Amino acid sequence: MQNVLLNNGVEMPILGFGVYQIPPEQTEQAVSDALNAGYRSLDTAAAYGNEEAVGRAIKTSGIPREDLFVTTKLWISSAGEENARRAFHTSLRKLGLDHLDLYLIHQPFGDVYGSWRAMEALHREGTVRAIGVSNFHPDRLVDLIDHNEITPAVNQIETHPFNRRTADQQVMRERGVQIESWGPFAEGRNNLFSNPVLSGIGAAHGKSVAQVVLRWLIQRRVVVIPKSVRADRMAENLDVFDFELTDDQMASIDAMDTGESLFFDHRDPEVVSRFGKLQPNT
Ligand code: NAP
């Protein structure tokens, strides 16, 4: 597995396993299958409702803790200095861990600054190796960086061939923040898995569309965390280190960019308000 070096010297696998939308009752099996397939980085969130199941799979795997990289996220309803600290310890307990590798602010809403102060303190205390954010557009990211002590190690944002986020990545590169893709396959939207450009490139390498997309992201030094509940696809999504896309192939995938989200715009007041009211069972 290739790693990326985060801005505080911590190494993070460039490819991991995401568990969004895996129902809690299926998550233990899915994570066990992923660990068996060879994944060592896991991405969950308090809002996904499946941290306990992730924790059970980690425990039964017997894999040494230092070989794993575990990420979870703070939901908006737990924002603020005291609440964030409490939510962090709840997540740790649910995961059955004594420290996290990466803790992210899930959405750029609510008392983000209070949350960040709590996360800075948790990092200094050594219970989390790296702290970061998710769904931050460059303006919000730069504001957080410029008015706090610790620069986020990671910003996890929607990134896939239809929304490639190169301008965002450039800002992150300049500021030392690692880009991480969520929705690398756009969750299959826009018929991604039967896209002719991606299928053609896959055929040239004897690889699937999913593998081509992950390879394109990895060659751009974007961390990826594809989700699947199927063991065959988990293995397929890991098998992306034995081929290389040419500059022309990279450029033809780049050309698929629409510059827009296929999901939601975090700068839309309706989205801000709707997300702020969500009360997942964290
Ligand atoms: P995704 O990884 O883009 O797509 C998952 C979909 O692709 C599932 O329907 C899966 O179906 C299918 N799939 C996976 N591998 C495949 C393959 N090789 N061939 C064909 N189909 C395949 O979507 P995502 O789960 O939204 O994103 C990945 C992770 O990012 C999440 O799990 C989560 O950890 C994180 N995320 C974070 C945020 C955030 O706000 N920070 C938002 C969304 C996601 P099967 O499961 O049936 O195989």
XYZ file of C-alpha atoms and ligand atoms in Angstrom:
330
model
C 0.000 0.000 0.000
C 1.228 3.479 -0.842
C 0.999 6.105 1.889
C 0.720 9.866 1.826
C 2.622 11.955 4.351
C 0.325 14.311 6.257
C 1.480 17.782 7.326
C 2.338 16.577 10.852
C 4.474 13.639 9.703
C 1.756 10.982 10.118
C 1.491 8.488 7.264
C -1.953 7.659 5.845
C -2.747 4.889 3.341
C -3.706 6.386 -0.023
C -6.509 3.815 -0.329
C -8.978 2.857 2.381
C -12.499 1.570 2.919
C -15.590 3.776 3.469
C -18.693 2.602 5.318
C -21.265 5.321 4.564
C -24.750 3.888 3.907
C -23.801 0.413 5.108
C -26.577 -0.431 7.576
C -25.219 -1.082 11.097
C -26.333 -4.730 10.949
C -24.265 -5.320 7.789
C -21.246 -3.250 8.770
C -19.364 -5.748 10.935
C -19.389 -8.299 8.106
C -18.447 -5.706 5.483
C -15.530 -4.353 7.525
C -14.344 -7.891 8.357
C -14.410 -8.706 4.635
C -12.536 -5.485 3.856
C -9.852 -6.206 6.453
C -9.522 -9.753 5.075
C -9.161 -8.320 1.578
C -6.239 -6.206 2.833
C -7.708 -2.796 3.649
C -6.043 -1.187 6.662
C -7.641 2.263 6.577
C -11.305 2.622 7.592
C -13.532 5.694 7.240
C -16.668 6.017 9.346
C -18.565 8.851 11.073
C -20.719 9.358 14.145
C -23.568 10.219 11.764
C -23.334 6.851 9.945
C -24.575 5.036 13.048
C -22.166 2.144 12.505
C -19.111 2.965 14.644
C -19.852 0.121 17.074
C -20.019 -2.399 14.242
C -16.732 -1.074 12.822
C -15.230 -1.478 16.285
C -16.394 -5.086 16.578
C -14.847 -5.955 13.224
C -11.557 -4.344 14.255
C -11.544 -6.269 17.513
C -12.289 -9.670 15.999
C -9.745 -9.158 13.200
C -6.851 -9.380 15.652
C -4.911 -6.939 13.449
C -2.445 -4.945 15.575
C -3.771 -1.468 16.273
C -0.639 0.174 14.861
C -1.315 -1.456 11.480
C -4.707 0.257 11.188
C -5.651 3.813 10.284
C -9.097 4.679 11.668
C -11.016 7.848 10.801
C -14.303 9.058 12.226
C -16.137 12.375 12.064
C -17.880 14.866 14.306
C -21.478 15.703 13.370
C -22.923 19.251 13.449
C -25.219 18.543 16.416
C -22.086 17.915 18.518
C -20.243 21.063 17.421
C -18.637 23.344 19.988
C -15.697 23.034 22.360
C -17.292 20.947 25.124
C -19.677 18.974 22.932
C -16.950 18.041 20.464
C -14.727 16.660 23.210
C -17.653 14.620 24.547
C -18.552 13.380 21.036
C -14.940 12.371 20.385
C -14.873 10.195 23.502
C -18.267 8.684 22.598
C -16.905 7.745 19.167
C -13.740 6.270 20.717
C -15.834 4.187 23.112
C -18.122 2.960 20.323
C -15.107 2.024 18.207
C -13.504 0.289 21.197
C -10.259 2.228 20.663
C -7.987 4.270 22.901
C -6.955 6.671 20.146
C -7.990 7.693 16.644
C -5.751 8.188 13.641
C -7.852 10.944 12.096
C -10.812 12.949 13.412
C -12.681 15.185 10.971
C -15.233 17.962 11.300
C -17.891 16.367 9.079
C -19.539 19.561 7.804
C -18.456 23.219 7.774
C -21.499 24.245 9.822
C -22.315 25.117 13.433
C -19.623 26.093 15.936
C -16.737 24.899 13.800
C -14.219 27.048 15.688
C -15.207 25.660 19.084
C -14.979 22.144 17.662
C -11.556 22.879 16.223
C -10.212 24.154 19.565
C -11.365 20.903 21.200
C -9.740 18.869 18.435
C -6.473 20.804 18.732
C -6.459 20.006 22.457
C -7.235 16.312 21.846
C -4.387 16.183 19.353
C -1.960 17.761 21.829
C -3.090 15.255 24.466
C -2.221 12.444 22.057
C -5.642 10.790 21.696
C -5.831 11.622 17.992
C -2.839 11.472 15.655
C -4.222 13.898 13.067
C -7.197 16.252 12.821
C -8.921 17.563 9.739
C -12.123 18.674 8.080
C -14.605 17.583 5.450
C -16.713 19.412 2.901
C -14.803 22.674 3.364
C -14.623 24.890 0.288
C -11.307 26.780 -0.070
C -12.614 29.993 1.546
C -13.750 28.209 4.729
C -10.567 26.131 4.798
C -8.257 29.137 4.535
C -10.227 31.010 7.206
C -9.874 28.057 9.600
C -6.158 27.768 8.848
C -5.436 31.481 9.232
C -7.194 31.874 12.589
C -6.083 28.729 14.406
C -2.896 27.051 15.480
C -3.127 23.671 13.756
C -3.639 23.399 10.001
C -6.053 20.581 9.130
C -4.124 17.520 7.941
C -6.906 16.466 5.553
C -9.976 17.885 3.808
C -12.337 15.119 2.678
C -14.490 16.403 -0.192
C -16.630 15.054 -3.022
C -14.100 14.260 -5.769
C -14.705 12.084 -8.848
C -14.442 12.386 -12.645
C -17.546 14.607 -12.919
C -16.300 16.947 -10.165
C -12.545 16.746 -10.054
C -11.819 19.670 -7.670
C -8.475 20.687 -9.118
C -8.743 24.307 -7.937
C -9.566 23.063 -4.421
C -6.652 20.651 -4.571
C -4.317 23.479 -5.589
C -5.310 25.581 -2.564
C -4.866 22.546 -0.331
C -1.455 21.831 -1.820
C -0.336 25.416 -1.162
C -1.574 25.165 2.438
C -0.272 21.676 3.222
C -3.690 20.010 3.440
C -4.121 16.516 1.977
C -7.159 16.110 -0.301
C -9.265 12.987 0.302
C -12.067 11.978 -2.064
C -15.498 10.970 -0.913
C -17.767 9.399 -3.505
C -14.890 8.404 -5.826
C -17.441 6.644 -8.070
C -20.005 9.439 -7.607
C -21.991 6.569 -6.035
C -22.579 5.397 -9.616
C -24.413 8.580 -10.654
C -24.303 9.795 -14.289
C -23.919 6.113 -15.275
C -20.292 6.283 -14.213
C -19.790 2.517 -14.333
C -20.801 2.369 -18.016
C -19.137 5.594 -19.093
C -17.552 5.019 -22.551
C -14.369 7.044 -21.863
C -13.683 5.162 -18.626
C -14.648 1.791 -20.150
C -12.331 2.397 -23.116
C -9.377 3.213 -20.874
C -10.182 0.186 -18.729
C -10.214 -2.084 -21.785
C -6.750 -0.821 -22.772
C -5.347 -1.913 -19.404
C -7.523 -4.980 -18.729
C -9.040 -3.075 -15.778
C -12.581 -2.136 -14.724
C -14.098 1.351 -14.715
C -13.861 1.383 -10.912
C -10.144 0.597 -11.071
C -9.529 3.285 -13.696
C -11.272 5.907 -11.551
C -9.337 4.964 -8.417
C -6.083 4.948 -10.395
C -6.831 8.411 -11.829
C -7.392 9.748 -8.306
C -4.303 8.039 -6.879
C -2.098 9.386 -9.695
C -3.380 12.841 -8.712
C -2.276 12.046 -5.114
C -5.890 12.055 -3.897
C -6.620 9.698 -0.988
C -9.542 7.372 -1.828
C -11.977 5.436 0.385
C -14.315 3.494 -1.955
C -17.275 1.719 -0.382
C -18.635 -1.704 -1.307
C -20.506 -4.414 0.547
C -19.294 -7.050 -1.962
C -16.051 -8.907 -1.260
C -15.276 -9.274 -4.995
C -15.529 -5.508 -5.486
C -13.482 -4.811 -2.348
C -10.660 -6.878 -3.856
C -11.112 -5.251 -7.268
C -10.937 -1.756 -5.745
C -7.660 -2.618 -3.993
C -6.040 -3.971 -7.141
C -4.983 -0.643 -8.632
C -1.246 -0.526 -8.063
C -0.046 -2.604 -11.026
C -0.869 -0.250 -13.889
C -0.445 3.393 -14.797
C -2.615 5.767 -16.800
C -0.862 7.735 -19.532
C -0.933 11.539 -19.631
C -3.490 11.353 -22.467
C -5.710 8.998 -20.465
C -5.461 11.263 -17.413
C -6.402 14.243 -19.611
C -9.415 12.513 -21.134
C -10.773 11.748 -17.651
C -9.989 15.335 -16.597
C -12.167 16.482 -19.511
C -15.239 14.817 -17.950
C -15.315 17.479 -15.218
C -18.548 19.492 -14.939
C -17.191 21.640 -12.116
C -20.343 20.956 -10.121
C -21.476 18.716 -7.312
C -23.719 15.764 -8.155
C -24.931 15.744 -4.548
C -25.252 19.082 -2.736
C -23.706 22.520 -2.666
C -22.382 23.317 0.792
C -22.738 27.016 0.013
C -26.485 26.771 -0.690
C -28.440 28.291 2.255
C -31.113 25.586 1.931
C -28.465 22.863 2.301
C -26.837 24.648 5.244
C -30.169 24.899 7.017
C -31.291 21.354 6.201
C -28.021 19.765 7.346
C -28.004 21.868 10.510
C -31.352 20.402 11.506
C -30.368 16.763 10.946
C -30.126 14.889 14.227
C -28.565 11.530 13.428
C -28.412 9.158 16.350
C -24.819 9.940 17.296
P -18.720 5.519 -3.758
O -17.587 4.839 -3.083
O -18.459 6.528 -4.808
O -19.702 4.482 -4.410
C -20.217 3.397 -3.730
C -21.149 2.662 -4.704
O -20.368 2.059 -5.743
C -21.924 1.576 -4.034
O -23.217 1.582 -4.613
C -21.179 0.301 -4.419
O -22.087 -0.786 -4.498
C -20.640 0.654 -5.792
N -19.357 0.009 -6.090
C -18.247 -0.067 -5.325
N -17.243 -0.676 -5.950
C -17.711 -1.029 -7.171
C -17.131 -1.711 -8.268
N -15.863 -2.112 -8.234
N -17.910 -1.915 -9.362
C -19.193 -1.475 -9.396
N -19.797 -0.845 -8.376
C -19.051 -0.607 -7.270
O -19.666 6.245 -2.663
P -19.604 6.616 -1.131
O -19.793 5.412 -0.297
O -20.571 7.736 -0.944
O -18.140 7.210 -0.887
C -17.084 6.474 -0.327
C -16.875 6.816 1.142
O -16.660 8.227 1.318
C -18.108 6.575 2.037
O -18.337 5.217 2.295
C -17.750 7.396 3.248
O -16.805 6.718 4.058
C -17.153 8.630 2.602
N -18.158 9.710 2.401
C -17.998 10.864 3.100
C -18.870 11.922 2.937
C -18.646 13.190 3.700
O -19.529 14.058 3.729
N -17.491 13.348 4.324
C -19.971 11.814 2.066
C -20.130 10.608 1.351
C -19.211 9.585 1.529
P -21.941 -2.124 -3.580
O -21.721 -1.676 -2.163
O -23.212 -2.828 -3.814
O -20.736 -2.837 -4.148
